[in-house]
Short mmCIF file of C-alpha atoms in Angstrom, two decimals:
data_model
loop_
_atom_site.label_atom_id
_atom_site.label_comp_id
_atom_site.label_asym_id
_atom_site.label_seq_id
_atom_site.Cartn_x
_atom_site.Cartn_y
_atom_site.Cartn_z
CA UNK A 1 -120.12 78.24 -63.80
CA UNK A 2 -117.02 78.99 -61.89
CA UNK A 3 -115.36 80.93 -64.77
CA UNK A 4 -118.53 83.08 -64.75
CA UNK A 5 -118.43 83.15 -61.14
CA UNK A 6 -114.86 84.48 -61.25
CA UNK A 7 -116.14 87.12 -64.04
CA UNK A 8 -119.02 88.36 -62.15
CA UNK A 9 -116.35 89.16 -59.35
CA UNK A 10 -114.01 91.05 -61.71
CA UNK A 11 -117.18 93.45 -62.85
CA UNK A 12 -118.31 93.69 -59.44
CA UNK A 13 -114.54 94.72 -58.20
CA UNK A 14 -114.78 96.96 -61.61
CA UNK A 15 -117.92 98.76 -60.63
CA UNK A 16 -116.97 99.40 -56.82
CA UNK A 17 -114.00 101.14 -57.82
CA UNK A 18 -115.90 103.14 -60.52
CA UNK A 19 -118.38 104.24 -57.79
CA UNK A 20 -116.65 103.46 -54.24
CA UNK A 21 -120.20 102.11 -53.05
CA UNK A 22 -119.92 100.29 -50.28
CA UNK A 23 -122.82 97.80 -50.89
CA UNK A 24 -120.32 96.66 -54.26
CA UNK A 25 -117.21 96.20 -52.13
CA UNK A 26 -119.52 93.84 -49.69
CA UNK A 27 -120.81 91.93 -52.99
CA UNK A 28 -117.69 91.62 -54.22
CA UNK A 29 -116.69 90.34 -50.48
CA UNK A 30 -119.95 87.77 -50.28
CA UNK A 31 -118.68 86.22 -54.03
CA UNK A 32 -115.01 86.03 -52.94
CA UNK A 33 -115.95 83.76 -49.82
CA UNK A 34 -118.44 81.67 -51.98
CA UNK A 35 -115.84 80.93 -53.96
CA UNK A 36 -114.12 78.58 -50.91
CA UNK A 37 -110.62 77.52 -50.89
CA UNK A 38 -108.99 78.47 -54.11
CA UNK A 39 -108.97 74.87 -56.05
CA UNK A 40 -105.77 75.98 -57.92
CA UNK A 41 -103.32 78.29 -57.98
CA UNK A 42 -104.49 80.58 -60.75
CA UNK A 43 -108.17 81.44 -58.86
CA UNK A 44 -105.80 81.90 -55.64
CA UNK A 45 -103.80 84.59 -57.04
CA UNK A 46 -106.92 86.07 -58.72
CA UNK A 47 -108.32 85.90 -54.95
CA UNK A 48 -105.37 87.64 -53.83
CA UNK A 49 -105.24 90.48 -55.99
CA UNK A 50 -108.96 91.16 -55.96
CA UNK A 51 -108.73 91.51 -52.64
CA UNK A 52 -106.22 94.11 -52.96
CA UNK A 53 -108.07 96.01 -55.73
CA UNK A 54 -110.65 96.23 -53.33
CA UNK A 55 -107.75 98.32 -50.90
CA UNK A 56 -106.78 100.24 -53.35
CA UNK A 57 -107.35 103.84 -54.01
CA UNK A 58 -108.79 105.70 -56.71
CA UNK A 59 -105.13 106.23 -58.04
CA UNK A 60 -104.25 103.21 -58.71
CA UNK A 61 -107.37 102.52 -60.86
CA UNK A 62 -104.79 101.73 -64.13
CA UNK A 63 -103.79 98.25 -62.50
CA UNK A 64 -107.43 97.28 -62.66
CA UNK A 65 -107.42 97.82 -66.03
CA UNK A 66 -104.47 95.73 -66.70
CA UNK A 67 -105.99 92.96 -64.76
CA UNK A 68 -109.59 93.31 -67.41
CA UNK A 69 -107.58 91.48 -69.67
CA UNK A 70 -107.57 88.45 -67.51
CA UNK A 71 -111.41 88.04 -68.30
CA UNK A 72 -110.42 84.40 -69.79
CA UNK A 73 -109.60 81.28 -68.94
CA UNK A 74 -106.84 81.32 -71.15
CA UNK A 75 -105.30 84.47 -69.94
CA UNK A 76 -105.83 83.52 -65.97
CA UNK A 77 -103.70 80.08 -67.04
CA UNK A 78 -100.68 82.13 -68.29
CA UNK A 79 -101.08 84.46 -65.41
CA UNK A 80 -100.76 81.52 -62.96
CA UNK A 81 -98.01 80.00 -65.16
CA UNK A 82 -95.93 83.29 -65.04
CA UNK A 83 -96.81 83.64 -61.18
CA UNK A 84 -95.37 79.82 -60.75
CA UNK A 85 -92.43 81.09 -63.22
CA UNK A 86 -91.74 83.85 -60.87
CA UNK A 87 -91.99 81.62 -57.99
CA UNK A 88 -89.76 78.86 -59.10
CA UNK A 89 -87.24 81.55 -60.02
CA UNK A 90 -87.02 83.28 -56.66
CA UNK A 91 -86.98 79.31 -54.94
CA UNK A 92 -83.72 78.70 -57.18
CA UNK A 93 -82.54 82.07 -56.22
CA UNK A 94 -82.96 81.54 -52.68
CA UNK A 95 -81.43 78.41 -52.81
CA UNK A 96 -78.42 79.87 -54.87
CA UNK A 97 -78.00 82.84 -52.06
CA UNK A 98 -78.35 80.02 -49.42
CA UNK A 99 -75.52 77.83 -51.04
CA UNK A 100 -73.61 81.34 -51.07
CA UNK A 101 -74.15 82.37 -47.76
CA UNK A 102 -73.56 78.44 -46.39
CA UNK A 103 -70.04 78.50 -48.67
CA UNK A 104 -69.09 82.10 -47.89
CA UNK A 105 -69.49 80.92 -44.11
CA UNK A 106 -67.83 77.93 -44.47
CA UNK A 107 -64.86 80.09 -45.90
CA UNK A 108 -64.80 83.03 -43.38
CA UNK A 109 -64.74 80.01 -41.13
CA UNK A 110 -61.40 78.62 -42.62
CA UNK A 111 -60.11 81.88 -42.87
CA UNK A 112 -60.64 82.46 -39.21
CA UNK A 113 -59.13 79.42 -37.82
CA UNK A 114 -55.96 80.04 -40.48
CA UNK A 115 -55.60 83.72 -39.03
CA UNK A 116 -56.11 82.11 -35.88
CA UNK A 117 -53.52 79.25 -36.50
CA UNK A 118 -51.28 81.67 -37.56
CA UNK A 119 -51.60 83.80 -34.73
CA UNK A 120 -50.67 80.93 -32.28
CA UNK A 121 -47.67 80.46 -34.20
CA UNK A 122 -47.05 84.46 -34.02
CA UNK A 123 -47.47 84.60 -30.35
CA UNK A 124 -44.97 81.34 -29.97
CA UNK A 125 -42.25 82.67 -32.26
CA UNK A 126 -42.71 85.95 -30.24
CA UNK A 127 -42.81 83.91 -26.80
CA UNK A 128 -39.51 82.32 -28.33
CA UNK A 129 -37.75 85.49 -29.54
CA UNK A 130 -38.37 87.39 -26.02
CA UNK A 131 -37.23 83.84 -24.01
CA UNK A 132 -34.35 84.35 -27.00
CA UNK A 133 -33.83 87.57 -26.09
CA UNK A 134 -34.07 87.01 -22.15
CA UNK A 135 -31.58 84.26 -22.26
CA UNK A 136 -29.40 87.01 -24.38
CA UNK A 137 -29.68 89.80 -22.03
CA UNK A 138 -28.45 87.46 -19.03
CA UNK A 139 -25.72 86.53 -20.39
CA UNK A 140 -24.37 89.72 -21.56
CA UNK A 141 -25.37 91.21 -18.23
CA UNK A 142 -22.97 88.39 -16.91
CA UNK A 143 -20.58 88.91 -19.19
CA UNK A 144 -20.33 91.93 -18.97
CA UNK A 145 -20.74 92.07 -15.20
CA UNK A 146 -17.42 89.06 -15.56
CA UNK A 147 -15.80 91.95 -17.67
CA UNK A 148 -16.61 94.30 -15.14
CA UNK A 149 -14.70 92.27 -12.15
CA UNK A 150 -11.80 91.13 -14.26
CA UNK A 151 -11.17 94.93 -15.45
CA UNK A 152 -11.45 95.83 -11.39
CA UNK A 153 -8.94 92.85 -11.04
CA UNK A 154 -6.74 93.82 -14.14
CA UNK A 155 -6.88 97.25 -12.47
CA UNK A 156 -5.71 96.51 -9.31
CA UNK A 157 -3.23 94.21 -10.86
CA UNK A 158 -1.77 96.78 -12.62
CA UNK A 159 -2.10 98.99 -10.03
CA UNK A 160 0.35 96.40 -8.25
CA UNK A 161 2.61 95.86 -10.92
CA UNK A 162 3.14 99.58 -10.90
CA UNK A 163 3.65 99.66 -7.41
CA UNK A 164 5.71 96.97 -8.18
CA UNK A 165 7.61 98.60 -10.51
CA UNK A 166 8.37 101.61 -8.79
CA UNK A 167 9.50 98.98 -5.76
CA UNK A 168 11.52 97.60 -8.35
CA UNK A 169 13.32 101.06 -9.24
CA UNK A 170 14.01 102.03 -5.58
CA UNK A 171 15.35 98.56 -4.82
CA UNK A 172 17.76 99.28 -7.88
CA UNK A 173 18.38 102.41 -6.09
CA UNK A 174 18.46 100.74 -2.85
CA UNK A 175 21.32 98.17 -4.16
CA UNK A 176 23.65 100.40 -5.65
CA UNK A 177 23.85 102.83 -3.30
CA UNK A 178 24.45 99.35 -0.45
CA UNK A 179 27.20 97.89 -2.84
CA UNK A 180 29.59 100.93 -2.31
CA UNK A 181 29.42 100.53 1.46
CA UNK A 182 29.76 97.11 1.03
CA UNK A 183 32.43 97.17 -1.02
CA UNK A 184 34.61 99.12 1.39
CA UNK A 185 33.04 97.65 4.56
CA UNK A 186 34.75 94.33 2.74
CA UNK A 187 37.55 95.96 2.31
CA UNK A 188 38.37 97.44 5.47
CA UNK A 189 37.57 94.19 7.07
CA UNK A 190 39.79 92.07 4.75
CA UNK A 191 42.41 94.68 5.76
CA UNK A 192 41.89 93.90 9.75
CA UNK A 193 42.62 90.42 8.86
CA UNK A 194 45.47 90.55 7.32
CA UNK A 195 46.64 93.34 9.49
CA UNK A 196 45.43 91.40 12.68
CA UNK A 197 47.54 88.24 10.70
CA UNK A 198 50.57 90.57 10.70
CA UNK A 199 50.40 92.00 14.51
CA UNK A 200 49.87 88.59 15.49
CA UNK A 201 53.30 87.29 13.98
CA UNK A 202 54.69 90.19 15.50
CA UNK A 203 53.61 89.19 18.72
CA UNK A 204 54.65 85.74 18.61
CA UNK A 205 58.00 87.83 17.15
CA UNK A 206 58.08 89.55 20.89
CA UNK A 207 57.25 86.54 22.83
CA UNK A 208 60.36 84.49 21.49
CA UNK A 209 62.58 87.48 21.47
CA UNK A 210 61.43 88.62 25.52
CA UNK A 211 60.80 85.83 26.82
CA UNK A 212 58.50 84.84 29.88
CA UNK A 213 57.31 88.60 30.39
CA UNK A 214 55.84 89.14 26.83
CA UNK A 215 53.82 85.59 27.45
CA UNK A 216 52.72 86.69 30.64
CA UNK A 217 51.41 89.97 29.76
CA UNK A 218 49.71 88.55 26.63
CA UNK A 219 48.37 85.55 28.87
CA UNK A 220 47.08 88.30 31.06
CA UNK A 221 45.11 90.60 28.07
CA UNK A 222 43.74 86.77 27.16
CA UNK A 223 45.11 87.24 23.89
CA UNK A 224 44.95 83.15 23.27
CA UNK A 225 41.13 83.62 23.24
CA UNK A 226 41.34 86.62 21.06
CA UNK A 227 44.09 84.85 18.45
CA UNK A 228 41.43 82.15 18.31
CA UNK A 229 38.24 83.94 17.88
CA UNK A 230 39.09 87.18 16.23
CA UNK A 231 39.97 85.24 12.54
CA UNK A 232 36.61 83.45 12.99
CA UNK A 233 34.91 86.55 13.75
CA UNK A 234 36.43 87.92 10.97
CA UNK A 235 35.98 84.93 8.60
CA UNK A 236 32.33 85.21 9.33
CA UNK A 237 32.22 88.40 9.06
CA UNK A 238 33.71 88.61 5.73
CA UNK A 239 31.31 85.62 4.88
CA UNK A 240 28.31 88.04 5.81
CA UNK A 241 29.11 90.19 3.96
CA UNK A 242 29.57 88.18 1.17
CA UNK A 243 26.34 86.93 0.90
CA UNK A 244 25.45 90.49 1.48
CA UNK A 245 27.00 91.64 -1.83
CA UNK A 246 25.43 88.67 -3.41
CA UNK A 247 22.06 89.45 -2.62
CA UNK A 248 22.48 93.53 -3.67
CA UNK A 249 23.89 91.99 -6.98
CA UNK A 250 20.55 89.67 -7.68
CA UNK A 251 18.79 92.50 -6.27
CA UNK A 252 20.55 95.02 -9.17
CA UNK A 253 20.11 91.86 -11.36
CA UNK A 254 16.59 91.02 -10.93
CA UNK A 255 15.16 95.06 -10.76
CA UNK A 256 17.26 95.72 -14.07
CA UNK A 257 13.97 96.70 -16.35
CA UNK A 258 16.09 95.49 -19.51
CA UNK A 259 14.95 96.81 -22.85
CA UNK A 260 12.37 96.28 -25.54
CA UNK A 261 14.36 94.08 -27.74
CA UNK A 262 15.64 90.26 -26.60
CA UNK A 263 19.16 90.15 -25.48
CA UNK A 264 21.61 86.90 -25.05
CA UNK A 265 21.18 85.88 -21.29
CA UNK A 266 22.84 83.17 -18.80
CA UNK A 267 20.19 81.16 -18.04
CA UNK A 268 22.24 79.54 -14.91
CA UNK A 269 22.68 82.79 -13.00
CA UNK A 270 19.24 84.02 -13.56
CA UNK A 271 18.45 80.98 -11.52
CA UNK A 272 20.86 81.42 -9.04
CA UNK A 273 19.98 84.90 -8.87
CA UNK A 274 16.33 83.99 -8.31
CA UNK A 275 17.15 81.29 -5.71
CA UNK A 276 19.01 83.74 -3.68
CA UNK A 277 16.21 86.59 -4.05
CA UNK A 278 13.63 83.93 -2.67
CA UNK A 279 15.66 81.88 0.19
CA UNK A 280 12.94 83.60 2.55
CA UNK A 281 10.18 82.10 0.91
CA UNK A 282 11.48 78.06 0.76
CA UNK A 283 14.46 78.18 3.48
CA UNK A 284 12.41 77.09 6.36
CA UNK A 285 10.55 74.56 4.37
CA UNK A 286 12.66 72.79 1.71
CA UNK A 287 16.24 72.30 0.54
CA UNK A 288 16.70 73.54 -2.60
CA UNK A 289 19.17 71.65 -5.21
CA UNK A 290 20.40 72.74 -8.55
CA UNK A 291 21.15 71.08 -11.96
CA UNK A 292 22.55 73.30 -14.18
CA UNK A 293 24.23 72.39 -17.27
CA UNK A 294 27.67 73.78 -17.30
CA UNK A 295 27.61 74.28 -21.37
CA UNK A 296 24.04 75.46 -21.76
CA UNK A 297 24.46 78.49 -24.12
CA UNK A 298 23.25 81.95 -23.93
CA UNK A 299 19.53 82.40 -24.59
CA UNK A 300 17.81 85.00 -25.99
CA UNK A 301 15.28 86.48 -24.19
CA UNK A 302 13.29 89.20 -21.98
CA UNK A 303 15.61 88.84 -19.00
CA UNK A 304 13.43 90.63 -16.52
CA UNK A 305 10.51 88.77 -17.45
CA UNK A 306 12.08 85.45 -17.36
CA UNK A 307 13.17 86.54 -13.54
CA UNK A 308 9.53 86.97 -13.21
CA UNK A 309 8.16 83.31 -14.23
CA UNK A 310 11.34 81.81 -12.24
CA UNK A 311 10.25 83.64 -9.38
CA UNK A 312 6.57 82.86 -9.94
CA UNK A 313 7.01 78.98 -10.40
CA UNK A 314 9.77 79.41 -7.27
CA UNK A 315 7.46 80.54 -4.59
CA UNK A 316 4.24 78.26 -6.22
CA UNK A 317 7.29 75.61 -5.18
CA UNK A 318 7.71 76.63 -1.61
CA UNK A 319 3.84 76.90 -1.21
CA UNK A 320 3.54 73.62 -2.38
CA UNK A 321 5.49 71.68 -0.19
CA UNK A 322 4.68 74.25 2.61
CA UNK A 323 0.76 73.34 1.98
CA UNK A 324 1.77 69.29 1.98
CA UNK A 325 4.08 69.70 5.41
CA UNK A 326 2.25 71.77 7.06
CA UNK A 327 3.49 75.11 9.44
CA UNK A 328 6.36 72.80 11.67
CA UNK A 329 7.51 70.11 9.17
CA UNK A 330 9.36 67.69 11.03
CA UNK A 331 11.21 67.36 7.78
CA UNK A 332 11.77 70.08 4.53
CA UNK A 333 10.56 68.83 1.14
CA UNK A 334 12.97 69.37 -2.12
CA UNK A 335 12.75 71.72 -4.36
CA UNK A 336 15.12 70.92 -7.80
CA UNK A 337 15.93 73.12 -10.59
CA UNK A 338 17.59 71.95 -13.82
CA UNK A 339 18.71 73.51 -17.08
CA UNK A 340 19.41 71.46 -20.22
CA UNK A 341 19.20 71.66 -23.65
CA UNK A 342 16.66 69.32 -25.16
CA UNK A 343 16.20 69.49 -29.28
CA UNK A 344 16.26 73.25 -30.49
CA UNK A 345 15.32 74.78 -26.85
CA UNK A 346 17.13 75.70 -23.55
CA UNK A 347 14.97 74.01 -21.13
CA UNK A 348 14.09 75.15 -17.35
CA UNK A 349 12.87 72.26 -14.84
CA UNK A 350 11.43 72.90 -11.32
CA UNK A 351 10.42 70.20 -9.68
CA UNK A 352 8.75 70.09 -5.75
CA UNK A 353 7.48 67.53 -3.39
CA UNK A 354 4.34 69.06 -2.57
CA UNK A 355 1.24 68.45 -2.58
CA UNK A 356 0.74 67.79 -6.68
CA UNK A 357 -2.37 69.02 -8.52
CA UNK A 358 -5.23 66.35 -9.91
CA UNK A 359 -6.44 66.79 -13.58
CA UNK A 360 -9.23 69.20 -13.26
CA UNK A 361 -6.43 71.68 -11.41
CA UNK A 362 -4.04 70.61 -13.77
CA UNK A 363 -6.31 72.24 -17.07
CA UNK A 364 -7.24 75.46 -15.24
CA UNK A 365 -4.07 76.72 -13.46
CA UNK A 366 -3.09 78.93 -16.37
CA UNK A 367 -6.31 80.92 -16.81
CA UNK A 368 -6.38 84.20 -15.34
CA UNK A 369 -7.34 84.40 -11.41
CA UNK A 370 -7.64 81.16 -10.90
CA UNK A 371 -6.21 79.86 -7.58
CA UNK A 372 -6.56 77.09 -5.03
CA UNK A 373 -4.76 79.10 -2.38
CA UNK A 374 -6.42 81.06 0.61
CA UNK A 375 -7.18 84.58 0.50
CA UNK A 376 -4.22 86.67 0.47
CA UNK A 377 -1.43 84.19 -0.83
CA UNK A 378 -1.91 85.12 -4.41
CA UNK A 379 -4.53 86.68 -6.92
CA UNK A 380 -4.46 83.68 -9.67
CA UNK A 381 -2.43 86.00 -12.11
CA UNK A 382 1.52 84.06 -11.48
CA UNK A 383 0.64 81.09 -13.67
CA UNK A 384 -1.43 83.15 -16.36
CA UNK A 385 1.24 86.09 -16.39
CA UNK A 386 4.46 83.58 -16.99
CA UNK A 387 2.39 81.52 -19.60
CA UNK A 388 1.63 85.04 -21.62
CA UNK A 389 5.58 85.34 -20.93
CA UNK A 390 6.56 82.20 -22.12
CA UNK A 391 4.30 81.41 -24.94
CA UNK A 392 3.34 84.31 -26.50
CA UNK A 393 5.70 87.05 -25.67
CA UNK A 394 9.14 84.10 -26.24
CA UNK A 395 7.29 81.74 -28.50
CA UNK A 396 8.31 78.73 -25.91
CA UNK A 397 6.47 76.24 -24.19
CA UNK A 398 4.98 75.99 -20.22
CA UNK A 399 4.50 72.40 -19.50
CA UNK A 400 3.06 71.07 -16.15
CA UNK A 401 3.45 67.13 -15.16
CA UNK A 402 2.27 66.88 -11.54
CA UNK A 403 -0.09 63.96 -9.79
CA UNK A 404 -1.63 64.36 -6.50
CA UNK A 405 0.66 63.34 -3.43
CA UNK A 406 3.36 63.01 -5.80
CA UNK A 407 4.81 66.84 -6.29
CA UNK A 408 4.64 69.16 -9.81
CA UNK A 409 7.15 69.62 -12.72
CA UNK A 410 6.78 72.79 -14.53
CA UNK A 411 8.60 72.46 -17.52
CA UNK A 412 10.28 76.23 -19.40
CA UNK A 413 11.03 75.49 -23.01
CA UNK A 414 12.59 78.29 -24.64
CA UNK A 415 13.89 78.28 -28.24
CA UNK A 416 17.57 78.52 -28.88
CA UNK A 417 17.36 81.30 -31.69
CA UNK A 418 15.51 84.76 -31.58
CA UNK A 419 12.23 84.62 -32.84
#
């Protein structure tokens, strides 16, 4: 009965769209809900696509004809088994998509937090590079802000040393054209005493020859006074000038520019000569007492450099014990120089009693501009300059032994044969 049921349907659904009468379409409609709920799914999808026969137009009259073949049981069974094929496929398909999409997130996912990962790590290497780079650009701005002050420095230290050496050239100057004076001032003066030493034997010549009158008349000039004093004067006049001579000779000495090659000098007077060229800077506050090996042997060497570091290491001397006495000693320090050979080198000692240096002042005193003295006593080049001298322009040695309280020993090793 239901198979015919479903049949009379399908002619009824025929027939309306044959004649598009309205009274068939509300048949069709009145069997449709007799039918109920669908028991299975075949008679549901028949439902479903009566229903839509009954929407379509004339034009699509062909897939009514298709569907006159389901006018069976048998064929409404494989229609319901290929709708439930159909059904099942798309399910699987759907599920297959969802396991795509669910996967395909899950790997944009990991993909994102890699990118991500990697991008922390980016902007740290690139927050390490720029503090790199920061770091960098500080200390080359210091550096070269360093190299800016020590060329300003070097600059005005050369601009001294040439001022220096054009000092140097007019005291040359200076101390030859003295000497000739000297020399004749000397002379003349040497000549008054022994001519003064001749007139006075003549008058003691008179005095036993005339008598009381001669005696008288010299008692009355006060010649007595004057046979006493003038030799003194004279003496110490001649002693004047003297040291005079000595110090335009150091001067010539000490200015001499000397040459571009090493030449065989006397150690001894170099000292001597430097001694005498600095008495202003230690005579008030120390005694100064030399050491010099008679035999040492001629050394070869820059001789106006070597002036230079004896001068240097001289004055840091005088400062020394100057700095340790303070400005009225009630006593002078000692300042000792010695010369010896020791192994293959000619050896220059100068020792103080002032203040000594501790150990972290001992390792800096030879780098350039360092200094513990006040402002305007010295630029902290005199150490640096005689160790450049020493070591690398004689191929020597610049010791310093010094404790604090206890004085310094700086210690000029210089070899014996030409480098």
């Amino acid at each position: 009965a239901e198979q015919q049921r479903l049949k009379d349907i399908f002619l009824e659904t025929m027939l309306y769209h044959q004649n598009l009468e309205q009274n068939s379409r509300v048949s069709v409609e009145d069997e449709i809900r007799g039918l109920g709920k669908p028991k299975n799914e075949a008679i549901r999808l028949f439902v479903m696509h009566v229903r839509q026969v009954l929407q379509l137009n004339p034009r699509q009259v062909a897939r009514l004809r298709e569907l006159s073949r389901l006018n069976d049981s048998s064929h409404l069974s494989r229609l319901g088994l290929l709708y439930q094929s159909i059904y099942r496929g798309w399910a699987r398909q759907r599920t297959v998509i969802l396991g795509l999409q669910y996967a395909l997130s899950i790997f944009v996912l990991i993909f994102l937090g890699r990118t991500v990962r990697k991008l922390n790590q980016t902007f740290a290497q690139l927050q390490s590079v720029n503090l790199d780079l920061e770091e960098r650009v500080r200390e080359r701005t210091g550096s070269l802000e360093e190299s800016h002050r020590m060329q300003e420095s070097i600059q005005a230290e050369l601009a001294r040393a040439q001022r220096l050496e054009s000092i140097g050239h007019l005291a040359a100057g200076i101390a030859h054209e003295i000497n000739t004076p000297i020399q004749f001032v000397g002379d003349n003066t040497r000549f008054v005493r022994d001519s003064f030493e001749e007139l006075d034997r003549l008058l003691d010549d008179l005095e036993r020859r005339l008598g009381e009158p001669v005696r008288s008349a010299l008692e009355e000039g006060d010649y007595p006074f004057l046979q006493k004093e003038i030799p003194l004067s004279i003496d110490q006049s001649l002693d004047g000038l003297g040291r005079v001579a000595e110090i335009v000779r150091s001067l010539k000495a000490f200015s001499h520019p000397g040459g571009q090659d090493k030449s065989q000098a006397d150690l001894n007077e170099m000292v001597r000569t430097t001694v005498t060229l600095a008495r202003n800077e230690w005579r008030y506050v120390a005694e100064v007492q030399l050491e010099l090996e008679d035999s040492l042997p001629r050394t070869p060497c820059y001789a106006s450099d070597l002036n230079q570091v004896l001068l240097n290491l001289l004055v840091n001397a005088a400062h020394a014990i100057h700095d340790k006495l303070g400005t009225d000693p009630a006593s002078k320090g000692v300042i000792g120089i010695q010369t010896r050979c020791h192994n293959d080198c000619v050896e220059i000692l100068v020792r103080d009693s002032g203040v000594g240096m501790n150990s972290t002042i001992r390792e800096r005193i030879f780098d350039p501009f360092f200094t513990t003295k006040e402002v305007g006593r010295g630029t902290g080049q005199g150490l640096s300059i005689a160790y450049d001298i020493v070591v690398n322009k004689h191929g020597g040695r610049l010791l310093c032994e010094s404790e604090p309280g206890q004085g310094t020993c700086f210690i000029v090793a210089l070899p014996m044969l030409a480098a």
